[in-house]
mmCIF file of C-alpha atoms and ligand atoms in Angstrom:
data_model
loop_
_atom_site.group_PDB
_atom_site.id
_atom_site.type_symbol
_atom_site.label_atom_id
_atom_site.label_comp_id
_atom_site.label_asym_id
_atom_site.label_seq_id
_atom_site.Cartn_x
_atom_site.Cartn_y
_atom_site.Cartn_z
ATOM 1 C CA MET A 1 -9.093 21.489 -18.034
ATOM 2 C CA SER A 2 -11.256 18.432 -17.433
ATOM 3 C CA GLU A 3 -14.135 18.514 -14.933
ATOM 4 C CA GLN A 4 -12.172 16.409 -12.520
ATOM 5 C CA LEU A 5 -8.834 16.987 -10.854
ATOM 6 C CA ILE A 6 -7.128 14.087 -9.123
ATOM 7 C CA ILE A 7 -3.935 14.819 -7.208
ATOM 8 C CA ALA A 8 -2.018 11.693 -6.173
ATOM 9 C CA ILE A 9 0.506 12.088 -3.373
ATOM 10 C CA ASP A 10 2.800 9.261 -2.311
ATOM 11 C CA GLY A 11 5.696 8.975 0.082
ATOM 12 C CA PRO A 12 7.000 7.235 3.199
ATOM 13 C CA ALA A 13 5.548 7.651 6.710
ATOM 14 C CA ALA A 14 5.947 11.126 8.260
ATOM 15 C CA SER A 15 7.287 12.701 5.059
ATOM 16 C CA GLY A 16 4.780 15.558 5.325
ATOM 17 C CA LYS A 17 2.504 14.231 2.592
ATOM 18 C CA GLY A 18 -0.617 14.216 4.779
ATOM 19 C CA THR A 19 -0.314 17.846 5.847
ATOM 20 C CA LEU A 20 0.487 18.839 2.284
ATOM 21 C CA ALA A 21 -2.490 16.872 0.956
ATOM 22 C CA ARG A 22 -4.897 18.579 3.377
ATOM 23 C CA ARG A 23 -3.630 22.036 2.444
ATOM 24 C CA LEU A 24 -3.823 21.323 -1.269
ATOM 25 C CA ALA A 25 -7.346 19.927 -0.935
ATOM 26 C CA ALA A 26 -8.485 23.086 0.871
ATOM 27 C CA HIS A 27 -6.763 25.331 -1.679
ATOM 28 C CA TYR A 28 -8.176 23.604 -4.777
ATOM 29 C CA ARG A 29 -11.532 22.845 -3.090
ATOM 30 C CA LEU A 30 -11.216 19.109 -3.539
ATOM 31 C CA ARG A 31 -12.139 16.267 -1.214
ATOM 32 C CA HIS A 32 -9.267 14.623 0.635
ATOM 33 C CA LEU A 33 -8.562 11.009 1.510
ATOM 34 C CA ASP A 34 -5.697 9.867 3.696
ATOM 35 C CA THR A 35 -5.538 6.298 2.354
ATOM 36 C CA GLY A 36 -3.332 5.158 5.249
ATOM 37 C CA LEU A 37 -6.414 5.591 7.449
ATOM 38 C CA SER A 38 -8.260 2.969 5.395
ATOM 39 C CA TYR A 39 -5.625 0.312 6.226
ATOM 40 C CA ARG A 40 -5.567 1.577 9.793
ATOM 41 C CA ALA A 41 -9.365 1.139 9.961
ATOM 42 C CA VAL A 42 -9.019 -2.494 8.850
ATOM 43 C CA ALA A 43 -6.345 -3.051 11.509
ATOM 44 C CA ALA A 44 -8.468 -1.349 14.194
ATOM 45 C CA GLU A 45 -11.429 -3.566 13.322
ATOM 46 C CA MET A 46 -9.197 -6.646 13.616
ATOM 47 C CA ILE A 47 -8.054 -5.482 17.047
ATOM 48 C CA ALA A 48 -11.689 -4.888 18.056
ATOM 49 C CA ARG A 49 -12.579 -8.431 16.961
ATOM 50 C CA GLY A 50 -9.517 -9.910 18.658
ATOM 51 C CA LEU A 51 -8.143 -11.337 15.391
ATOM 52 C CA PRO A 52 -4.426 -12.109 14.904
ATOM 53 C CA PHE A 53 -2.719 -9.977 12.209
ATOM 54 C CA ASP A 54 -1.951 -12.980 10.022
ATOM 55 C CA ASP A 55 -5.636 -13.911 9.628
ATOM 56 C CA GLU A 56 -6.135 -12.929 5.967
ATOM 57 C CA ALA A 57 -9.751 -14.123 5.702
ATOM 58 C CA GLY A 58 -10.627 -12.197 8.864
ATOM 59 C CA ALA A 59 -8.817 -9.106 7.564
ATOM 60 C CA LEU A 60 -10.784 -9.246 4.320
ATOM 61 C CA GLU A 61 -14.050 -9.417 6.266
ATOM 62 C CA CYS A 62 -12.939 -6.374 8.256
ATOM 63 C CA ALA A 63 -11.984 -4.552 5.026
ATOM 64 C CA ARG A 64 -15.548 -5.034 3.781
ATOM 65 C CA THR A 65 -16.969 -3.229 6.796
ATOM 66 C CA ILE A 66 -15.036 0.024 6.484
ATOM 67 C CA ASP A 67 -16.674 3.278 5.452
ATOM 68 C CA LEU A 68 -14.247 5.819 3.951
ATOM 69 C CA GLY A 69 -16.642 8.615 4.859
ATOM 70 C CA ASP A 70 -16.406 7.756 8.536
ATOM 71 C CA LEU A 71 -12.755 7.362 9.526
ATOM 72 C CA ASP A 72 -11.823 8.661 12.962
ATOM 73 C CA ARG A 73 -8.354 10.155 12.470
ATOM 74 C CA GLU A 74 -7.736 10.629 16.166
ATOM 75 C CA THR A 75 -8.302 7.014 17.200
ATOM 76 C CA LEU A 76 -6.706 5.570 14.072
ATOM 77 C CA SER A 77 -3.561 7.700 14.425
ATOM 78 C CA ARG A 78 -2.419 5.633 17.406
ATOM 79 C CA HIS A 79 1.070 4.283 16.950
ATOM 80 C CA GLU A 80 0.270 0.588 17.446
ATOM 81 C CA ILE A 81 -2.526 0.806 14.886
ATOM 82 C CA GLY A 82 0.001 2.115 12.310
ATOM 83 C CA GLU A 83 2.241 -0.842 13.020
ATOM 84 C CA ALA A 84 -0.680 -3.260 12.619
ATOM 85 C CA ALA A 85 -1.838 -1.453 9.450
ATOM 86 C CA SER A 86 1.491 -2.028 7.713
ATOM 87 C CA ARG A 87 1.033 -5.778 8.321
ATOM 88 C CA VAL A 88 -2.539 -5.781 7.054
ATOM 89 C CA ALA A 89 -1.485 -3.728 4.000
ATOM 90 C CA ILE A 90 0.691 -6.551 2.641
ATOM 91 C CA MET A 91 -2.372 -8.747 2.033
ATOM 92 C CA PRO A 92 -3.351 -8.726 -1.670
ATOM 93 C CA GLU A 93 -7.082 -9.403 -1.139
ATOM 94 C CA VAL A 94 -7.354 -6.688 1.491
ATOM 95 C CA ARG A 95 -5.594 -4.233 -0.822
ATOM 96 C CA ARG A 96 -7.913 -5.055 -3.702
ATOM 97 C CA ALA A 97 -11.013 -4.431 -1.565
ATOM 98 C CA VAL A 98 -9.636 -1.200 -0.097
ATOM 99 C CA VAL A 99 -8.341 0.131 -3.455
ATOM 100 C CA GLU A 100 -11.806 -0.300 -4.997
ATOM 101 C CA LEU A 101 -13.273 1.928 -2.291
ATOM 102 C CA GLN A 102 -10.495 4.491 -2.778
ATOM 103 C CA GLN A 103 -11.034 4.607 -6.547
ATOM 104 C CA ALA A 104 -14.754 5.199 -6.082
ATOM 105 C CA PHE A 105 -13.895 8.072 -3.726
ATOM 106 C CA ALA A 106 -11.423 9.631 -6.198
ATOM 107 C CA GLU A 107 -13.750 9.481 -9.165
ATOM 108 C CA LYS A 108 -16.574 11.556 -7.699
ATOM 109 C CA PRO A 109 -16.574 15.137 -9.093
ATOM 110 C CA PRO A 110 -14.913 17.565 -8.632
ATOM 111 C CA GLY A 111 -12.049 15.171 -7.905
ATOM 112 C CA ALA A 112 -9.851 14.652 -4.901
ATOM 113 C CA VAL A 113 -6.446 14.663 -3.290
ATOM 114 C CA LEU A 114 -5.404 11.189 -2.160
ATOM 115 C CA ASP A 115 -2.262 10.522 -0.174
ATOM 116 C CA GLY A 116 -0.636 7.173 0.490
ATOM 117 C CA ARG A 117 1.936 4.741 -0.886
ATOM 118 C CA ASP A 118 0.469 3.490 -4.172
ATOM 119 C CA ILE A 119 -1.806 6.294 -5.348
ATOM 120 C CA GLY A 120 0.121 7.347 -8.471
ATOM 121 C CA THR A 121 1.090 3.776 -9.319
ATOM 122 C CA VAL A 122 -2.025 1.676 -8.581
ATOM 123 C CA VAL A 123 -5.051 3.547 -7.201
ATOM 124 C CA CYS A 124 -5.081 6.513 -9.627
ATOM 125 C CA PRO A 125 -2.515 5.770 -12.365
ATOM 126 C CA ASP A 126 -4.224 8.373 -14.613
ATOM 127 C CA ALA A 127 -4.154 11.186 -12.035
ATOM 128 C CA ALA A 128 -3.420 14.576 -13.624
ATOM 129 C CA VAL A 129 -0.892 15.389 -10.928
ATOM 130 C CA LYS A 130 1.449 12.991 -9.124
ATOM 131 C CA LEU A 131 3.728 14.091 -6.317
ATOM 132 C CA TYR A 132 6.234 11.979 -4.419
ATOM 133 C CA VAL A 133 7.062 13.536 -1.061
ATOM 134 C CA SER A 134 10.199 12.320 0.677
ATOM 135 C CA ALA A 135 12.445 13.340 3.607
ATOM 136 C CA ALA A 136 15.442 11.836 5.395
ATOM 137 C CA PRO A 137 14.507 9.167 7.988
ATOM 138 C CA GLU A 138 15.977 11.188 10.907
ATOM 139 C CA GLU A 139 13.905 14.240 9.993
ATOM 140 C CA ARG A 140 10.780 12.124 9.622
ATOM 141 C CA ALA A 141 11.453 10.515 13.015
ATOM 142 C CA ARG A 142 11.901 13.962 14.568
ATOM 143 C CA ARG A 143 8.537 15.114 13.170
ATOM 144 C CA ARG A 144 6.751 11.921 14.184
ATOM 145 C CA THR A 145 8.200 12.120 17.723
ATOM 146 C CA GLU A 146 6.947 15.707 18.087
ATOM 147 C CA GLU A 147 3.547 14.744 16.746
ATOM 148 C CA ILE A 148 3.195 11.883 19.257
ATOM 149 C CA LEU A 149 4.363 14.102 22.147
ATOM 150 C CA SER A 150 1.910 16.816 21.128
ATOM 151 C CA ARG A 151 -0.907 14.297 21.547
ATOM 152 C CA GLY A 152 0.237 13.806 25.132
ATOM 153 C CA GLU A 153 1.604 10.311 24.448
ATOM 154 C CA ALA A 154 5.108 9.119 25.321
ATOM 155 C CA ALA A 155 7.666 8.967 22.484
ATOM 156 C CA ASP A 156 11.355 8.172 22.258
ATOM 157 C CA PHE A 157 13.219 9.450 19.174
ATOM 158 C CA GLN A 158 15.429 6.349 18.746
ATOM 159 C CA ALA A 159 12.482 3.984 19.080
ATOM 160 C CA VAL A 160 10.427 6.039 16.598
ATOM 161 C CA LEU A 161 13.345 6.066 14.143
ATOM 162 C CA GLU A 162 13.798 2.289 14.350
ATOM 163 C CA ASP A 163 10.094 1.861 13.902
ATOM 164 C CA LEU A 164 9.957 4.125 10.849
ATOM 165 C CA LYS A 165 12.853 2.269 9.253
ATOM 166 C CA ARG A 166 11.103 -1.047 9.867
ATOM 167 C CA ARG A 167 7.896 0.369 8.394
ATOM 168 C CA ASP A 168 9.787 1.739 5.335
ATOM 169 C CA GLU A 169 11.390 -1.647 4.817
ATOM 170 C CA ARG A 170 7.990 -3.341 4.817
ATOM 171 C CA ASP A 171 6.344 -0.698 2.586
ATOM 172 C CA LEU A 172 9.226 -0.675 0.066
ATOM 173 C CA ASN A 173 9.850 -4.391 -0.181
ATOM 174 C CA ARG A 174 6.422 -5.990 -0.137
ATOM 175 C CA THR A 175 5.412 -7.761 -3.365
ATOM 176 C CA GLU A 176 1.945 -6.205 -3.515
ATOM 177 C CA SER A 177 1.987 -2.496 -4.543
ATOM 178 C CA PRO A 178 5.285 -1.518 -2.907
ATOM 179 C CA LEU A 179 6.038 2.148 -2.279
ATOM 180 C CA ARG A 180 7.820 3.482 -5.352
ATOM 181 C CA VAL A 181 8.050 6.692 -7.347
ATOM 182 C CA ALA A 182 5.641 6.687 -10.317
ATOM 183 C CA ASP A 183 7.461 7.358 -13.613
ATOM 184 C CA ASP A 184 5.588 10.625 -14.115
ATOM 185 C CA ALA A 185 5.718 11.834 -10.479
ATOM 186 C CA HIS A 186 7.283 15.113 -9.374
ATOM 187 C CA ILE A 187 9.610 14.578 -6.424
ATOM 188 C CA LEU A 188 9.404 16.968 -3.457
ATOM 189 C CA ASP A 189 12.123 16.500 -0.823
ATOM 190 C CA THR A 190 10.954 18.152 2.403
ATOM 191 C CA THR A 191 14.015 17.336 4.570
ATOM 192 C CA ASP A 192 15.154 20.972 4.708
ATOM 193 C CA ILE A 193 11.943 22.830 3.976
ATOM 194 C CA GLY A 194 8.862 23.505 6.068
ATOM 195 C CA ILE A 195 5.268 22.894 5.114
ATOM 196 C CA ASP A 196 4.778 26.411 3.686
ATOM 197 C CA ALA A 197 7.644 26.011 1.218
ATOM 198 C CA ALA A 198 6.478 22.504 0.292
ATOM 199 C CA PHE A 199 2.956 23.851 -0.287
ATOM 200 C CA GLN A 200 4.286 26.632 -2.541
ATOM 201 C CA ALA A 201 6.417 24.203 -4.538
ATOM 202 C CA ALA A 202 3.481 21.815 -4.967
ATOM 203 C CA ARG A 203 1.181 24.644 -6.077
ATOM 204 C CA GLU A 204 3.662 25.730 -8.733
ATOM 205 C CA ILE A 205 3.839 22.184 -10.105
ATOM 206 C CA ILE A 206 0.042 21.762 -10.048
ATOM 207 C CA ASP A 207 -0.753 25.165 -11.568
ATOM 208 C CA THR A 208 1.655 24.521 -14.437
ATOM 209 C CA ILE A 209 0.002 21.159 -15.167
ATOM 210 C CA VAL A 210 -3.555 22.494 -14.824
ATOM 211 C CA ASP A 211 -2.820 25.538 -17.045
ATOM 212 C CA ARG A 212 -1.434 23.272 -19.749
ATOM 213 C CA SER A 213 -4.507 21.009 -19.869
HETATM 214 O O1 DC B 1 0.504 6.503 6.201
HETATM 215 P P1 DC B 1 0.108 5.642 7.394
HETATM 216 O O2 DC B 1 1.172 5.511 8.444
HETATM 217 O O3 DC B 1 -1.212 6.034 7.973
HETATM 218 O O4 DC B 1 -0.103 4.171 6.769
HETATM 219 C C1 DC B 1 -0.301 3.035 7.568
HETATM 220 C C2 DC B 1 0.161 1.806 6.787
HETATM 221 O O5 DC B 1 -0.741 1.603 5.694
HETATM 222 C C3 DC B 1 1.559 1.930 6.175
HETATM 223 O O6 DC B 1 2.536 1.184 6.845
HETATM 224 C C4 DC B 1 1.427 1.382 4.797
HETATM 225 C C5 DC B 1 -0.030 1.226 4.543
HETATM 226 N N1 DC B 1 -0.484 2.004 3.377
HETATM 227 C C6 DC B 1 -0.446 1.379 2.157
HETATM 228 O O7 DC B 1 0.037 0.245 2.056
HETATM 229 N N2 DC B 1 -0.937 1.989 1.057
HETATM 230 C C7 DC B 1 -1.436 3.225 1.143
HETATM 231 N N3 DC B 1 -1.920 3.804 0.042
HETATM 232 C C8 DC B 1 -1.460 3.904 2.387
HETATM 233 C C9 DC B 1 -0.966 3.258 3.494
#
């Protein structure tokens, strides 16, 4: 096995990939990066500067200020920041700047678990392990609604579902690095299984790959 283990996890919003990524990182003692937070950080900086979301030059300036070691999950998890992030994430220059930071993060020993939309396809195309985590939109909306409610915020299932579908549409159909399954990715459908079963399934896939190398 090489010195470095990179686990790339992609999938749509609220598919369970973030929770899975955190558990895998703890289990294999790797660093973890939720790459969605990097686009959220760019969006949050734009909001702080009062910039409109179609200002590409302004977005690029904001992208250059972000520090991947200092992302505040709690603030950045806010729903409206996710919506803004998916608009910022369609900008090619912003993506290039952010991807460079993500690659530098991944390459530091002993490796890392990165989760997002384009990890196996663009950010870490040579990752030893690639997982694609999916789940039916209704199940993802149910999970996201619960998550928002558990933070003490208001959430309506139908509105969350519509929002997720709109976000999927944007993530799947953009020209720059759309969400797609990498050719060599293992698909994990979590619609009918909980996080423990998904974690077990992922471990089996990873251990087989690591043992072989
Ligand atoms: O996973 P999330 O909801 O935190 O992501 C926010 C937005 O960022 C999402 O709509 C798509 C974008 N994103 C991306 O384009 N590429 C990634 N690797 C991660 C997120």
